[in-house]
Structures are given as structure tokens and as C-alpha cells.
Amino acid sequence: MEYYEGRLCVSYQELVNGGIMSAANYKQTAARGKMRVVRRGGGSGCCALVAVDSLPSRFKSKVRELYPDGAQTHLRLWVMENYETDQEAVAFFRDKENTGVDLQQYPEKIREYVTNASVLNTCIKLYNRAATARKLMGEKYNWDEMADTIEALRKELGHTLPTSTLRFRKKVNEYRCEGYGCLISGKFGNQNKRLVTKAVEEAVLSLSCLENKPYNTTVWEQWNMFLCGELDIFHLDTGELLNPDDFTDKNGEPLVLSESTISNILNQPANKLRINQRLLMPVTLMHEELPHMHRHNGRYSLSQITMDDVDLSRKLKDTKKWVHAYYAYDDVSECVLGASYAREKDTPLVVECFRDMFRLLAANGWGTPKGIEVENHLMSQWRDTYLSPGVVFEFVRFCAPQNSQEKRAEHYNGAKKTSIIHKNHAGIGRPWGKGKRRVEQKKVSDASNELYEEKKYYSWDELVADDRQDNWEWNHSLHSDQKKWPGKTRWEVLVENVNPDLWPLDRRMLARWIGVSVETSVRRNSTVRVNYGDWWLSGPEVLERLAPNNYKVTACYLPNEEGQPQDVYLYQDDRYIDTVEKVETYNRVMAEQTAEDREKFEKQQKKVSHFNKYLKERAISKVGVMKTTKAPVLEEPKELAVTPQETKAPTLPRISASSHALADM
């Protein structure tokens, strides 16, 4: 017998000469396809091979009687060919958190458990391959044969799996259900032999994560109450009760833990992190416990803008509330590029900050910043339009909510407050600050027990003017990274290192999204009224872009610092129509006209001439019309018997010359 193409086979000589079947029977069975000849005979020493599993039952039983060890030999061969070391088992048994004991000190035990896991993997692989199992074992998976095979390979592989079939089969099922942990001996480092098992540790940690945040001593007391049946512990998700009888020592007594043991469990660094994950607010956990990203700054200014809001430290006199401010910083130079102020933190506050920033960029002839990082709260409304990557900014990042570590603007707000604002004004700090940053407040003794005396209040104009001056001083003070920019102020770093690949400012798009929008209409086919001023259409051709019988348009513009429109763009139903030009009036009194008046006069004359030329070129041709008399439509003639004398020639109507004249009028 031999193994050929993955199948156990018997040769022609063994079948015929061994008395299993006659030569005639062999030829007849093969011809009828009742057995599978996997290799034909012939040639030099090449004999025919027949698959054992394809033989009829009476012949198959004779083969197994004559060769009882044949299948076993090939089963062992298959196991050795498919055996491979389980690398996941290696990682599992090297990890103390998985095993409950440090097996690194016992490398021979790690090798033993890894080998056992690898052997079991091979057995399960054969079990899952039903077709292969049938070829090797007959009709179904034969546990006796597999157990014998594994036992025969004990010395070769070095495993320590059970000898008997039932124990071996039970170990396979335990391994499939419980995994690697069931291979660890109960006499060596198993969880069941630990005083503090995983189950005990999880129960203690759960007690420490109650909403009242109990101290370690309280957890110890609650554990003892649980063992005595005085306290029930249950899972909030499933309602399952923990059974005190499951927490016993080797003698079956309640598992009493000392106060120091409880403290050791709760004070392990990994457990402290898990406890904080349950007890701390997500923001606190993120800032105090979780790892953060490590970054370095860029090279060019205007490569990225970072924006964030802040409440000015001093309160208003009229409302006793803070002024809300919104800043746009350049990420590299740290300069404040835009600032806005409002009594409410809302969308207009953000829009005005964008306007202020783009006014500065336009005044200095700079392009659009390459990228921008913003918060989610007020900016998400433009995620699919204005702040979509590639619309205005090439790169856009929405920072995680309440993650002050991510937005660089948060750092600049703090640095400006401690270095500039604290130096220039009194009362800057926090009631819980330390040292010079603490602001003392006197509590008012009243029924509410919540009021504090404020030292001083300020007007709106005073607070805004002071903050703008602080921003100017911040921009013109030395850059924080003097190693990289020695002797340079923030403004100098901004001006001297502008990114050379900036997109030009798209004023029309900016006016559409962050500008002022007013409804107006085209007047006398030439102008629109915006902010109490008239604006010229670029030409009469614009009228062709308007919808039929609709002269209403929307004018969008970016206001200057005084709120006056600069460039005005017309839209109709979100469709761009025209860019209009301000109408400049001239002095109609000729004796008082200046050179500037005469220039404005000529400009308006050109506008009017252009309109006249447009109308002349598109003048409608003159035509005349007249009524056309047509012969009446005759119905299909009926077949009637008529005599020739009854047929008359038709008489045509006469049209006079006067009728032609009337038709031409």
C-alpha cells in the first residue's frame, strides 16, 4: 500500500496475488467503474494503483484485514505533512495577562503548550475536511485512529496530550470551546490555582467603578459583604447576579481578600487606566490619560489657518456677561489674521471673522490660505459647501469636539492671554489658578450663596478696542520659536515666508458664501440699488441671462471695515449673473466741474453709448403682414350621378388694390 495523489492506494499485485480478488474480477470491476484506478500499470516497474476508498465494501474490508497498519501509516504521514507551529499560541503563552503566571521563566512549558495547541489544530483541520477524512479513515472521522496516530507521534512531536480516545476527544472539544487556556496544567499557573483569578479581579474592579467612586477601603468592605450574602452584585446590562459560591478558595471557603490585596488590584497601572475610563468624563480622560499625537510646525505662512473662539476675560457693564470673540491664526507665524466680536456665540460671529481675515489678505495682495482647521460646533453647516476641500481651501480638517490639544488656535489663545493680555490688563486669570494667575473673588453672603463681587465692568467699545490692541501687540512681538526665527516678530515671519503656491483670492465665491446678501432688482435695464447706492451692470448683454419676466436679483458683496460694499456680484436663483460697478456721479454744474467730474462724465457717456450700440445692433427688422385668403377645404366628393350640364367652373374672388394697401399698413 502507498499514498498516491493524496489518497491511500493498493497495488494490482496486492489485490490479485494477495487473494483479495481474481484478475478477471479486477478487470471487470475496473471496467464497470466500481473502483478507481488512479495509476495505470506498465513501463519499468510501474504497477497499477487502486484507491482503497473506491473499492466495493467486501474488497475494502479484506484490504484492511490484510494491512491493518496501512491506513495508520498514511494518517501519521498526513498529520506530519499538515503540522505547523501556531504562532498565535506562542504569543498567548508568553503574555502574563492571558496565562495568569509568567511562563517566560519556564520556556519548556511554553514549548509544550504550543506543541499541544499545534497538534490539536491539525486534528481539527482534518475533522473540518470531511472529504480528506473519508479518504484517510473511511466513511467518517475515526477518533480511535486519530488518538492512536497522535500517541504514535508523541516522541516525534513532543506533545503531552491524553492517551485514551475519550480523554483525547474531550480535550479536543475543550480546546475548541475554551481556547489555549485549557492547555495550561491545573498544577502549574492555571487561573483556578490563583488566589486572585480573572473573575475575582473583574468583580473587584466593577465595585470600584460604582457611580459614587468608592475608596479602596469601601471596596474591601463591599467585597466582604458580598461574600457574606449581605450585598448583591449584578450586571447592569444583563441583570445577571454574581454568585458568592463561585468565589471560594481551594478548601471551598469564601475567598477572603485582605485590604492590601484589594489595593494592589486597584492600583495596578493597567487597572487604574480601566477604572478611569469608566469614572472620568470623556474629555478629562482624553486630556489626562490617553495618548496624544506628536507634531511639528510647518515652513511657510498661510499654509494653514487655525480658528477657535474665546471669551474675553472681563465682563460687560450692561449685561454682566462676557464678550465672545473668534480668532483666525496663521499656524506658522502665529499671527492673528482675523478677529470678530459678538454678544452671542453664533454663525454671524464666525462669518465676520472670515470676512476680517480675507480683508487683511486682500489688502496685502496675498492669496487664499492652503488649508484650515476648524471646530465642529459652528463650522459643520458648511462641511459640504464653503468648507468642502477644494472649494475655497485646498485642505480642510474638522477637529474632534472638545479636543483642545488638536486645534492649534487653543494654544495660541492661552499663550496670548498669559503673555500679552495678563501684562496689559488687571483681573486676568482664573479663580482656581495658581500664583499670579489666580483671580481672587469675594463671595456675597446671601440666600443663594452663589454670587461673587466683581471688581470692575467695561463697555463694549472699550473691551473690543483693548482686544484689538492686544492682537496687534501679539502680532508684532517676537515669535515663540526664536531658534528657528531668530530676532523675528510674528508679523515678519508671516510677511517673509508666504507660501508661494497659494490660490488667488476668489472674491466672487467669498462674497457668495460669507458676504452680505441683499435682494434688489434691475432698474431701467442698467443699474441695481445696493446699500443705498446705484451700481452699473457690465452691459446690456446681462439682460439675456435673466429669467423671463424676472428682474429680481440677489446682490452679494464683502463689506469693508465700515460695512460698505466693495465688489458686488449678482445672482439669480443661485446662478451667477454679473459683476456690477459703482455708479460715480459728477457735478452737473459745468462751471464747478473738476477733472475728476469730467472723467466720470465720460465714463457714464461710454456706458450709455454701449447701450445704444447694443440696441442698434439688435434692432428688430420691419415687416408687413396681410391676411391670406385660402380656398375652402372641400370634403371628399360623394359618388353621385350628375349630368354634364350641372357642372360649372369655379369663380375666383377679386382682390382690389386698396386691399393690398391695407394689408401693408
Short mmCIF file of C-alpha atoms in Angstrom, two decimals, residues 80 115 119 149-161:
data_model
loop_
_atom_site.label_atom_id
_atom_site.label_comp_id
_atom_site.label_asym_id
_atom_site.label_seq_id
_atom_site.Cartn_x
_atom_site.Cartn_y
_atom_site.Cartn_z
CA MET A 80 3.19 15.37 9.83
CA THR A 115 3.07 21.94 20.58
CA VAL A 119 -1.30 19.16 17.23
CA THR A 149 -1.86 8.35 15.50
CA ILE A 150 -1.30 11.19 17.96
CA GLU A 151 0.03 8.73 20.53
CA ALA A 152 2.43 7.28 17.95
CA LEU A 153 3.77 10.79 17.29
CA ARG A 154 4.30 11.65 20.96
CA LYS A 155 8.08 11.29 20.88
CA GLU A 156 8.45 12.79 17.43
CA LEU A 157 6.41 15.92 18.19
CA GLY A 158 6.95 16.12 21.95
CA HIS A 159 3.30 16.72 22.92
CA THR A 160 1.64 15.73 26.22
CA LEU A 161 -1.93 15.14 25.05
#
